Coordinates of C-alpha atoms in Angstrom, one line a residue:
Chain A
M292 CA 157.0 -64.6 -215.6
E293 CA 158.7 -65.5 -212.3
D294 CA 158.6 -61.9 -211.1
T295 CA 154.8 -61.9 -210.8
K296 CA 154.8 -65.0 -208.6
P297 CA 154.6 -64.0 -204.9
N298 CA 158.0 -64.6 -203.5
V299 CA 157.5 -66.9 -200.4
V300 CA 160.2 -67.4 -197.9
K301 CA 160.2 -69.9 -195.1
I302 CA 161.6 -69.0 -191.6
T303 CA 161.7 -70.7 -188.3
F304 CA 160.6 -68.7 -185.3
D305 CA 161.1 -70.3 -181.9
G306 CA 161.0 -73.7 -183.5
I307 CA 157.8 -73.0 -185.5
E308 CA 158.1 -72.9 -189.3
V309 CA 156.1 -70.2 -191.1
E310 CA 155.8 -69.2 -194.7
V311 CA 155.6 -65.4 -195.4
E312 CA 156.1 -63.1 -198.4
A313 CA 159.6 -61.7 -198.9
G314 CA 159.9 -58.3 -197.4
T315 CA 157.9 -59.1 -194.3
T316 CA 159.5 -58.3 -191.0
I317 CA 160.3 -60.8 -188.3
M318 CA 157.6 -59.2 -186.1
Q319 CA 155.0 -59.6 -188.7
A320 CA 155.9 -63.2 -189.3
A321 CA 155.6 -63.8 -185.5
R322 CA 152.3 -62.1 -185.4
R323 CA 151.2 -64.3 -188.3
I324 CA 152.0 -67.4 -186.2
A325 CA 150.0 -66.0 -183.3
E326 CA 147.0 -65.1 -185.5
A327 CA 146.9 -68.6 -186.9
D328 CA 147.2 -70.2 -183.5
G329 CA 146.1 -68.1 -180.5
T330 CA 148.0 -70.2 -178.0
Q331 CA 151.3 -69.0 -179.4
A332 CA 150.6 -65.3 -178.7
H333 CA 153.2 -65.2 -176.0
L334 CA 155.9 -65.8 -178.6
V335 CA 155.4 -62.5 -180.3
P336 CA 158.0 -59.9 -179.4
P337 CA 156.6 -56.9 -177.5
A338 CA 156.5 -53.6 -179.3
M339 CA 156.6 -50.2 -177.7
C340 CA 157.4 -48.0 -180.7
Y341 CA 156.4 -50.1 -183.7
Y342 CA 152.9 -49.4 -184.9
K343 CA 151.8 -51.1 -188.0
P344 CA 149.2 -48.5 -189.2
L345 CA 151.8 -45.7 -189.0
E346 CA 154.4 -45.7 -191.7
G347 CA 158.0 -45.6 -190.7
T348 CA 157.6 -46.5 -187.0
G349 CA 159.8 -49.0 -185.3
G350 CA 163.4 -49.6 -184.4
K351 CA 163.5 -47.1 -181.5
C352 CA 162.6 -48.7 -178.3
R353 CA 164.5 -52.0 -178.7
A354 CA 161.8 -53.9 -176.9
C355 CA 161.4 -56.4 -179.7
L356 CA 165.1 -57.5 -179.9
V357 CA 165.5 -61.1 -181.0
K358 CA 168.4 -63.4 -181.8
V359 CA 168.9 -64.5 -185.4
A360 CA 170.6 -67.8 -185.0
Q361 CA 170.9 -68.4 -188.8
G362 CA 170.9 -65.5 -191.2
S363 CA 169.5 -67.4 -194.2
A364 CA 169.7 -70.7 -195.9
K365 CA 172.6 -69.4 -198.1
D366 CA 174.5 -67.8 -195.3
T367 CA 174.0 -69.9 -192.2
R368 CA 176.1 -67.7 -189.9
P369 CA 174.2 -66.1 -187.0
M370 CA 173.7 -62.3 -186.9
P371 CA 176.4 -60.9 -184.5
K372 CA 174.1 -58.8 -182.5
L373 CA 170.4 -59.0 -181.4
V374 CA 168.3 -57.4 -184.0
P375 CA 165.0 -55.4 -183.7
S376 CA 162.4 -57.7 -185.1
C377 CA 160.0 -54.9 -186.1
I378 CA 162.3 -53.5 -188.8
T379 CA 164.4 -56.6 -189.8
Q380 CA 163.1 -58.3 -192.9
V381 CA 163.0 -62.1 -193.1
Q382 CA 165.2 -64.1 -195.5
D383 CA 164.7 -67.6 -196.7
G384 CA 165.8 -70.2 -194.1
M385 CA 166.2 -67.7 -191.3
V386 CA 166.1 -69.1 -187.8
V387 CA 164.9 -66.7 -185.1
E388 CA 165.0 -67.2 -181.4
N389 CA 162.9 -65.1 -179.1
T390 CA 161.6 -66.7 -176.0
T391 CA 163.8 -69.7 -176.4
N392 CA 167.0 -67.7 -176.1
P393 CA 167.9 -66.6 -172.5
A394 CA 170.2 -63.8 -173.8
V395 CA 167.1 -62.2 -175.5
L396 CA 165.1 -62.4 -172.3
E397 CA 168.0 -60.9 -170.4
A398 CA 168.4 -58.1 -172.9
R399 CA 164.7 -57.4 -172.7
K400 CA 164.9 -57.0 -169.0
G401 CA 167.6 -54.4 -169.5
V402 CA 165.4 -52.6 -172.0
V403 CA 162.6 -52.4 -169.5
E404 CA 165.0 -51.0 -167.0
F405 CA 166.2 -48.4 -169.4
L406 CA 162.7 -47.4 -170.4
L407 CA 161.7 -47.0 -166.7
I408 CA 164.8 -44.9 -165.9
N409 CA 162.9 -41.7 -166.6
H410 CA 159.4 -43.0 -166.5
P411 CA 157.7 -41.9 -163.3
L412 CA 156.1 -44.7 -161.2
D413 CA 152.8 -42.8 -160.8
C414 CA 150.5 -45.6 -162.2
P415 CA 148.0 -45.0 -159.3
I416 CA 147.4 -41.5 -160.7
C417 CA 147.9 -42.2 -164.4
D418 CA 144.8 -42.5 -166.6
Q419 CA 146.5 -45.0 -168.8
A420 CA 147.0 -47.6 -166.1
G421 CA 145.3 -50.8 -167.0
E422 CA 145.8 -50.3 -170.7
C423 CA 149.4 -49.1 -170.7
H424 CA 151.8 -51.0 -172.9
L425 CA 154.7 -50.1 -170.7
Q426 CA 152.9 -51.6 -167.7
D427 CA 152.4 -54.8 -169.6
F428 CA 155.9 -54.9 -170.9
A429 CA 157.4 -54.3 -167.5
F430 CA 155.1 -56.8 -165.9
E431 CA 155.9 -59.5 -168.4
H432 CA 159.6 -58.9 -169.0
G433 CA 161.0 -56.6 -166.3
A434 CA 162.6 -57.1 -162.9
A435 CA 160.4 -56.6 -159.8
Q436 CA 162.5 -53.8 -158.4
T437 CA 164.2 -50.7 -159.6
R438 CA 167.9 -50.0 -159.1
Y439 CA 167.6 -46.4 -160.1
E440 CA 168.3 -43.9 -157.4
E441 CA 168.9 -40.7 -159.3
E442 CA 166.4 -37.9 -159.9
R443 CA 164.1 -38.6 -162.8
R444 CA 163.9 -35.9 -165.5
T445 CA 161.1 -33.4 -165.2
F446 CA 159.7 -30.9 -167.6
E447 CA 157.8 -27.7 -167.4
K448 CA 154.0 -28.3 -167.7
H449 CA 152.8 -27.6 -171.1
D450 CA 149.1 -27.0 -171.8
I451 CA 148.2 -28.2 -175.3
G452 CA 144.5 -27.3 -175.4
P453 CA 141.2 -28.5 -173.9
Y454 CA 141.2 -32.0 -175.3
I455 CA 144.6 -33.5 -175.0
Q456 CA 146.6 -33.7 -171.8
L457 CA 150.4 -33.9 -172.2
H458 CA 152.6 -35.4 -169.4
M459 CA 156.0 -35.1 -170.9
T460 CA 157.6 -36.9 -167.9
R461 CA 155.8 -40.1 -168.8
C462 CA 157.0 -40.0 -172.5
I463 CA 159.3 -42.8 -173.6
L464 CA 160.1 -41.1 -177.0
C465 CA 158.5 -43.8 -179.2
Y466 CA 157.8 -41.2 -181.9
R467 CA 154.3 -42.7 -182.6
C468 CA 152.5 -39.4 -182.1
V469 CA 155.1 -37.7 -184.3
Y470 CA 154.3 -40.1 -187.1
T471 CA 150.6 -39.7 -186.5
A472 CA 150.9 -35.9 -186.8
D473 CA 153.0 -36.4 -190.0
Q474 CA 150.3 -38.6 -191.4
I475 CA 147.3 -36.4 -190.6
T476 CA 148.8 -33.1 -191.7
N477 CA 150.8 -31.9 -194.7
Q478 CA 153.1 -29.6 -192.8
R479 CA 155.4 -31.0 -190.2
V480 CA 154.0 -29.5 -187.1
H481 CA 154.9 -32.0 -184.5
G482 CA 158.3 -33.3 -183.6
V483 CA 161.0 -34.1 -181.1
L484 CA 163.2 -31.3 -179.9
N485 CA 166.6 -31.5 -178.1
R486 CA 168.6 -34.6 -177.5
G487 CA 169.1 -37.3 -174.9
D488 CA 167.5 -36.7 -171.6
A489 CA 166.2 -33.3 -172.6
A490 CA 164.5 -34.6 -175.7
E491 CA 160.8 -33.7 -175.8
I492 CA 157.8 -33.8 -178.1
S493 CA 155.3 -31.1 -178.6
T494 CA 156.8 -27.8 -179.4
Y495 CA 154.6 -27.2 -182.4
I496 CA 151.9 -29.6 -181.2
E497 CA 149.4 -26.8 -180.8
K498 CA 149.3 -26.5 -184.6
A499 CA 148.5 -30.2 -185.0
I500 CA 145.8 -29.9 -182.4
D501 CA 143.5 -28.0 -184.7
N502 CA 143.5 -31.0 -187.1
D503 CA 140.3 -33.1 -187.1
F504 CA 142.3 -36.2 -186.3
S505 CA 144.7 -34.9 -183.7
G506 CA 142.9 -36.9 -181.0
N507 CA 144.5 -40.1 -182.4
V508 CA 147.8 -39.3 -180.7
I509 CA 146.0 -40.4 -177.5
D510 CA 145.3 -43.8 -178.9
V511 CA 148.7 -44.4 -180.4
C512 CA 150.6 -43.3 -177.2
P513 CA 151.8 -46.5 -175.5
V514 CA 152.1 -44.8 -172.1
G515 CA 150.1 -42.1 -170.3
A516 CA 152.0 -39.2 -171.9
L517 CA 149.1 -38.2 -174.1
T518 CA 145.8 -38.8 -172.5
D519 CA 142.2 -37.6 -173.0
K520 CA 141.6 -34.4 -171.0
T521 CA 137.8 -35.0 -171.1
Y522 CA 138.4 -38.3 -169.4
R523 CA 141.0 -37.0 -167.0
F524 CA 140.6 -38.6 -163.6
K525 CA 137.0 -39.5 -164.5
N526 CA 137.4 -43.1 -163.7
R527 CA 139.8 -46.0 -163.8
V528 CA 139.9 -48.1 -167.0
W529 CA 138.9 -51.3 -165.3
F530 CA 135.7 -49.8 -163.9
T531 CA 134.4 -48.8 -167.2
K532 CA 132.7 -51.2 -169.7
P533 CA 134.0 -51.2 -173.3
V534 CA 131.2 -51.4 -175.9
D535 CA 131.6 -51.4 -179.7
A536 CA 129.5 -48.7 -181.3
H537 CA 129.3 -46.8 -184.5
R538 CA 127.7 -43.6 -185.9
D539 CA 127.3 -42.0 -189.3
C540 CA 130.2 -39.6 -189.3
P541 CA 131.0 -37.4 -192.3
T542 CA 134.8 -37.2 -191.5
C543 CA 135.7 -40.7 -190.3
K544 CA 134.5 -44.2 -190.5
G545 CA 132.7 -43.7 -187.1
E546 CA 133.5 -47.1 -185.7
V547 CA 134.6 -46.7 -182.1
T548 CA 134.8 -48.3 -178.6
L549 CA 132.7 -46.5 -176.0
W550 CA 133.8 -46.8 -172.4
C551 CA 130.7 -46.7 -170.3
R552 CA 129.9 -46.4 -166.6
G553 CA 126.4 -47.5 -166.3
E554 CA 124.5 -45.7 -169.1
E555 CA 126.9 -42.9 -169.2
V556 CA 129.6 -42.7 -171.9
I557 CA 132.7 -41.4 -170.3
R558 CA 135.3 -42.0 -173.0
V559 CA 135.4 -42.7 -176.7
T560 CA 138.4 -44.4 -178.3
A561 CA 139.2 -46.0 -181.6
R562 CA 138.9 -49.8 -181.9
K563 CA 142.1 -51.6 -181.3
N564 CA 143.2 -55.0 -182.6
Q565 CA 144.9 -57.8 -180.7
W566 CA 148.2 -55.9 -180.8
G567 CA 146.8 -52.7 -179.3
E568 CA 146.9 -51.0 -182.7
V569 CA 144.1 -48.7 -183.9
Q570 CA 142.0 -50.3 -186.6
D571 CA 140.5 -47.1 -188.0
F572 CA 141.5 -43.6 -186.9
I573 CA 138.6 -41.6 -185.6
C574 CA 137.9 -37.9 -185.8
N575 CA 137.8 -35.5 -182.9
T576 CA 134.1 -34.9 -183.1
C577 CA 133.5 -38.6 -182.5
R578 CA 136.1 -38.8 -179.8
F579 CA 135.4 -35.7 -177.7
D580 CA 131.9 -34.4 -178.5
Q581 CA 129.7 -37.4 -178.9
K582 CA 129.3 -38.5 -175.3
K583 CA 125.7 -39.5 -175.2
T584 CA 124.5 -43.0 -175.7
S585 CA 121.9 -41.7 -178.0
D586 CA 124.6 -40.5 -180.4
W587 CA 125.7 -44.0 -181.1
V588 CA 124.4 -47.3 -182.4
I589 CA 125.6 -49.9 -180.0
E590 CA 126.9 -53.2 -181.4
G591 CA 127.7 -55.1 -178.3
P592 CA 130.4 -55.5 -175.7
T593 CA 134.0 -55.4 -176.9
K594 CA 136.0 -58.6 -176.5
V595 CA 138.5 -58.1 -173.7
Q596 CA 141.2 -60.6 -173.0
R597 CA 140.6 -62.5 -169.9
S598 CA 144.1 -61.7 -168.6
S599 CA 143.4 -58.0 -168.8
V600 CA 142.4 -56.1 -165.7
I601 CA 139.6 -54.5 -167.8
S602 CA 137.8 -57.8 -167.6
A603 CA 137.7 -57.6 -163.8
N604 CA 134.2 -57.6 -162.3
K605 CA 132.6 -58.1 -165.7
Y606 CA 130.9 -61.5 -165.7
R607 CA 130.3 -62.6 -169.2
A608 CA 129.1 -66.2 -169.5
D609 CA 131.2 -66.8 -172.6
L610 CA 134.4 -65.7 -170.8
V611 CA 133.9 -67.7 -167.7
K612 CA 135.7 -71.0 -168.3
K613 CA 134.2 -74.1 -166.8
P614 CA 136.7 -76.3 -164.9
D615 CA 138.2 -78.8 -167.3
F616 CA 138.3 -81.6 -164.8
A617 CA 134.6 -81.7 -164.1
L618 CA 133.7 -81.6 -167.8
K619 CA 136.2 -84.4 -168.5
L620 CA 134.9 -86.5 -165.7
A621 CA 131.3 -86.0 -166.7
S622 CA 132.0 -86.9 -170.4
S623 CA 133.9 -90.0 -169.4
Q624 CA 131.3 -91.2 -167.0
Y625 CA 128.3 -90.3 -169.1
K626 CA 125.7 -93.1 -169.3
A627 CA 122.3 -93.0 -171.0
I628 CA 119.5 -93.7 -168.5
D629 CA 118.5 -97.3 -168.5
D630 CA 114.7 -97.4 -168.9
S631 CA 114.3 -101.0 -169.9
R632 CA 113.3 -102.2 -166.4
P633 CA 109.7 -102.9 -165.9
Y634 CA 107.6 -100.4 -164.1
V635 CA 106.7 -101.9 -160.7
T636 CA 103.8 -100.7 -158.6
D637 CA 103.4 -103.5 -156.2
P638 CA 104.7 -102.3 -152.7
D639 CA 105.9 -105.7 -151.6
T640 CA 108.1 -106.2 -154.7
I641 CA 109.5 -102.7 -154.3
R642 CA 110.4 -103.4 -150.7
Q643 CA 112.0 -106.7 -151.5
Q644 CA 114.0 -105.1 -154.4
S645 CA 115.2 -102.3 -152.2
V646 CA 116.4 -104.7 -149.5
E647 CA 118.2 -106.7 -152.2
N648 CA 119.8 -103.5 -153.6
N649 CA 120.8 -102.5 -150.1
D650 CA 122.5 -105.8 -149.6
K651 CA 124.3 -105.5 -152.9
A652 CA 125.5 -102.0 -152.0
N653 CA 126.7 -103.1 -148.6
H654 CA 128.5 -106.0 -150.1
R655 CA 130.2 -103.7 -152.6
S656 CA 131.3 -101.3 -150.0
L657 CA 132.6 -104.1 -147.8
L658 CA 134.6 -105.5 -150.8
A659 CA 136.0 -102.0 -151.4
E660 CA 137.0 -101.8 -147.8
N661 CA 138.7 -105.2 -147.6
N662 CA 140.7 -104.7 -150.7
Chain B
M171 CA 129.5 -108.4 -138.0
Q172 CA 131.9 -105.5 -137.2
L173 CA 131.5 -102.8 -139.8
T174 CA 133.9 -100.2 -138.4
E175 CA 136.7 -99.9 -135.9
R176 CA 134.7 -97.5 -133.8
S177 CA 131.9 -99.9 -132.9
K178 CA 131.7 -100.6 -129.2
Q179 CA 130.6 -103.7 -127.4
V180 CA 127.9 -102.8 -124.9
S181 CA 127.4 -104.8 -121.8
N182 CA 124.6 -104.8 -119.2
K183 CA 126.7 -105.6 -116.1
E184 CA 125.3 -105.1 -112.7
M185 CA 126.2 -102.0 -110.7
T186 CA 128.2 -102.2 -107.5
L187 CA 126.7 -101.1 -104.1
S188 CA 128.3 -97.6 -104.1
E189 CA 127.1 -97.0 -107.6
K190 CA 123.6 -98.0 -106.6
A191 CA 123.7 -95.7 -103.6
Y192 CA 124.1 -92.6 -106.0
L193 CA 125.2 -90.4 -103.1
P194 CA 129.0 -90.8 -103.6
A195 CA 128.6 -89.8 -107.3
I196 CA 126.7 -86.7 -106.4
V197 CA 129.3 -85.7 -103.8
Q198 CA 132.0 -86.3 -106.5
G199 CA 130.1 -84.1 -108.9
M200 CA 129.5 -81.3 -106.4
A201 CA 133.2 -81.4 -105.5
I202 CA 134.1 -80.7 -109.1
T203 CA 131.6 -77.8 -109.3
L204 CA 133.0 -76.4 -106.0
K205 CA 136.5 -76.6 -107.4
H206 CA 135.6 -74.5 -110.4
F207 CA 134.0 -72.0 -108.0
F208 CA 137.4 -70.9 -106.8
K209 CA 139.1 -71.0 -110.1
K210 CA 139.9 -68.0 -112.3
K211 CA 137.0 -67.2 -114.5
V212 CA 137.4 -67.8 -118.3
T213 CA 134.5 -65.7 -119.4
I214 CA 134.7 -61.9 -119.9
Q215 CA 131.7 -59.5 -119.7
Y216 CA 131.7 -58.8 -123.4
P217 CA 130.3 -55.5 -124.3
E218 CA 131.9 -53.8 -121.3
V219 CA 135.1 -55.7 -121.4
K220 CA 136.9 -56.5 -124.6
R221 CA 139.7 -58.9 -125.3
Y222 CA 142.8 -57.7 -127.1
L223 CA 142.6 -59.3 -130.5
G224 CA 146.2 -58.9 -131.6
P225 CA 147.9 -56.3 -133.7
V226 CA 146.8 -57.7 -137.1
F227 CA 143.1 -58.1 -136.3
R228 CA 141.0 -56.7 -139.2
G229 CA 138.4 -54.4 -137.9
R230 CA 136.9 -51.3 -139.5
H231 CA 138.7 -49.3 -142.3
I232 CA 140.7 -46.2 -141.9
L233 CA 142.1 -43.9 -144.6
K234 CA 145.5 -42.9 -143.3
R235 CA 147.1 -39.4 -143.6
D236 CA 150.8 -38.9 -143.8
E237 CA 153.0 -37.1 -141.2
E238 CA 152.0 -33.7 -142.6
G239 CA 148.3 -34.5 -142.4
R240 CA 147.8 -35.0 -146.1
E241 CA 145.5 -37.7 -147.3
R242 CA 147.5 -40.6 -148.7
C243 CA 144.7 -42.0 -150.9
T244 CA 145.0 -41.1 -154.6
A245 CA 141.9 -42.9 -155.8
C246 CA 143.7 -45.4 -157.9
G247 CA 141.0 -47.9 -157.6
L248 CA 143.2 -50.9 -156.8
C249 CA 141.4 -51.6 -153.5
A250 CA 138.0 -51.6 -155.3
V251 CA 139.2 -53.9 -158.0
A252 CA 140.8 -56.2 -155.4
C253 CA 137.7 -56.3 -153.2
P254 CA 136.0 -59.7 -153.6
A255 CA 132.7 -58.3 -152.2
E256 CA 132.7 -55.1 -154.4
A257 CA 132.2 -53.1 -151.3
I258 CA 134.4 -50.1 -152.2
S259 CA 133.6 -47.3 -154.6
M260 CA 135.2 -43.9 -155.2
V261 CA 135.1 -40.8 -157.2
A262 CA 138.4 -39.2 -158.1
E263 CA 139.1 -35.5 -158.4
E264 CA 142.1 -33.4 -159.5
R265 CA 143.9 -31.5 -156.8
Q266 CA 143.6 -27.7 -157.2
K267 CA 146.2 -25.1 -156.5
G268 CA 146.4 -24.4 -152.8
E269 CA 145.2 -27.9 -151.8
E270 CA 148.7 -29.3 -151.6
H271 CA 148.5 -29.4 -147.8
L272 CA 145.3 -31.5 -148.0
Y273 CA 146.2 -34.2 -150.5
R274 CA 149.5 -35.9 -151.1
E275 CA 149.2 -36.6 -154.8
E276 CA 147.9 -34.8 -158.0
K277 CA 144.6 -36.8 -157.8
Y278 CA 142.6 -37.6 -154.7
A279 CA 139.4 -39.4 -153.7
A280 CA 136.6 -36.8 -153.5
V281 CA 134.3 -39.6 -152.5
Y282 CA 135.4 -42.9 -150.9
E283 CA 132.7 -45.2 -149.7
V284 CA 132.8 -48.6 -148.1
N285 CA 129.6 -50.6 -147.8
M286 CA 130.1 -52.2 -144.4
L287 CA 127.2 -54.6 -145.2
R288 CA 129.1 -56.0 -148.2
C289 CA 132.6 -55.9 -146.7
I290 CA 133.9 -59.3 -145.5
F291 CA 137.0 -57.8 -143.7
C292 CA 139.4 -59.9 -145.7
G293 CA 142.0 -57.2 -145.9
L294 CA 142.7 -57.5 -149.6
C295 CA 142.2 -53.7 -150.0
E296 CA 144.9 -53.2 -147.5
E297 CA 147.2 -55.5 -149.4
A298 CA 146.4 -53.9 -152.8
C299 CA 146.9 -50.3 -151.7
P300 CA 150.1 -48.9 -153.3
K301 CA 150.1 -45.8 -151.2
Q302 CA 149.6 -47.3 -147.7
A303 CA 146.4 -45.4 -147.4
V304 CA 143.8 -47.9 -146.4
Y305 CA 144.1 -50.1 -143.4
L306 CA 141.8 -52.2 -141.3
R307 CA 142.0 -51.1 -137.7
H308 CA 143.0 -53.7 -135.2
D309 CA 141.3 -51.9 -132.3
E310 CA 137.9 -50.9 -133.5
M311 CA 135.1 -52.8 -135.1
V312 CA 132.2 -51.6 -137.1
P313 CA 129.5 -50.8 -134.6
V314 CA 126.1 -52.4 -134.8
F315 CA 123.8 -50.4 -137.1
T316 CA 120.1 -50.0 -136.9
E317 CA 119.4 -47.9 -139.9
R318 CA 120.2 -48.5 -143.6
D319 CA 121.9 -45.2 -144.0
Q320 CA 124.5 -46.1 -141.4
V321 CA 125.8 -48.9 -143.6
I322 CA 127.7 -47.0 -146.2
W323 CA 130.7 -45.2 -144.6
G324 CA 132.0 -42.2 -146.3
K325 CA 135.2 -40.2 -145.9
D326 CA 133.8 -38.4 -142.8
L327 CA 134.0 -41.7 -140.9
L328 CA 137.0 -43.2 -142.7
V329 CA 139.7 -40.5 -142.8
E330 CA 142.1 -40.5 -139.9
N331 CA 141.9 -37.8 -137.3
M332 CA 145.3 -36.2 -136.8
N333 CA 144.6 -35.5 -133.1
N334 CA 144.0 -39.2 -132.5
R335 CA 146.2 -41.0 -135.0
Y336 CA 145.9 -44.7 -135.5
K337 CA 148.9 -46.7 -134.5
R338 CA 149.7 -50.4 -134.5
E339 CA 152.3 -52.4 -132.7
A340 CA 152.9 -54.6 -135.7
W341 CA 152.0 -54.0 -139.3
T342 CA 152.7 -57.4 -140.8
K343 CA 151.9 -60.9 -139.7
E344 CA 155.7 -61.6 -139.3
E345 CA 156.1 -58.6 -137.0
A346 CA 153.1 -59.8 -135.0
R347 CA 154.6 -63.2 -134.7
Q348 CA 157.9 -61.8 -133.5
L349 CA 156.1 -59.7 -131.0
D350 CA 154.3 -62.7 -129.6
Q351 CA 157.5 -64.5 -129.3
K352 CA 159.1 -61.6 -127.4
R353 CA 156.1 -61.5 -125.1
A354 CA 156.3 -65.2 -124.5
E355 CA 160.0 -64.8 -123.6
G356 CA 159.0 -62.1 -121.2
Q357 CA 160.9 -59.2 -122.8
A358 CA 159.9 -55.7 -124.0
A359 CA 156.2 -55.9 -123.6
G360 CA 155.5 -52.4 -124.8
V361 CA 156.8 -52.1 -128.3
E362 CA 157.1 -48.6 -129.8
P363 CA 154.7 -48.4 -132.7
R364 CA 156.4 -47.8 -136.0
A365 CA 155.4 -45.0 -138.3
I366 CA 154.3 -46.4 -141.6
P367 CA 156.7 -45.7 -144.5

């Protein structure tokens, strides 16, 4: 009967012990820690290619490399090389070092540099800027300056229909869109051609475009390689206001995020979780054709992390933090009002009391000055 | 009882004869006035005469063009998000074929507006700009306006005129400080303005 019992293993991630089921990856274990305690979110390794809702993703970008200082309780030797946490499964007694190991941080810096070798620095033009995972990754883990002097690779412009804009130069070959296309269609119509610098997605992408769910490649793309053509240059992400909304859709669940400017809906995306992963894939009708507020039932503003630029110029009372110090001071010095004194109406008594109070106050301040 | 260090003992001592006479004091005062009469004036006749405010003074905005006359601004929105007064707004547009000589990048600002009533001339837009497009002029201020529609400045007023390009002697505070030092040492008063990168 032991087989039916869930096999629980214990690992130590950056000094924090966590119990997970056997077969979980290190990344998932780290995310479990962060989900249990929001203040530990910085410990989670970044992911550029790994995408939980898509089967088979991970292991390509090397952004999530971690050090395994102890393989398991049985075999306490460290793993010889840094391992990708998104596809490495945990073992009982494993000790993982992520932010605590300088070698890991150094390696990550190198990974940023490699990813940015061919990525154009056209963030001012790119529609993804502000919600781009590569931007976040480079900002948090990369070096401030580039050392790359050579020409970046370029591709011939490829038009893939009226809805999706492809910028092959910005692609970091994470394969997320390939897995999305694999998941939404039976035939393999979307893939990566050629090798090395010349590798590119999209040769048969026109065929996947007809699919009802093809728009989801926009959401899964971590960079601005696949963007919404109906939103192209309409506005910057941080000037639009994200609102959760839903509609009764025959093809998909119909739960989306609307990006509004005033009353106008200028973009529709799927809802994303804490890790930037789509919660429910949405259909193209919801994404591209339903751009009126009247099409949707609005649930309320989307929760945006305070650190995100999207929260700029949006003043929500629940997001504005009161200064800790003032609150602490107020709570420590709080006194209930003393109403036990008799109510005096006689002017002479009041005058006399105020003179006495003045004297007392002067005396106190003198004492304070002399000491 | 002395409460502070600043308290002063007042006395009511009698005046001397010369103090009582008043005339010497008046003569003394007139002499001071007369001396100032021949000194160099410290005031300037403001609207007609203007003082040089230094190379990093923050006056009105300008949207720079590059050497070939193309607009540098790509409507990235960083100036608007950096603006503490929310004075800047813009609408982006995609560059069409044949417009390459007008706009530097794939995207450009079709509308770029600065509300001069909201602007506090802090220069954060200048700092945020990744394309060296927006600058606050050191030599011109926003003129006094009398009508409401003069408050919002559009691209017609903001974009640089290629026949009368805007130049500065120094682009950063460090450069301005070095310039001041050079001037103080009495060398190279006229510095060649540098083209922006």
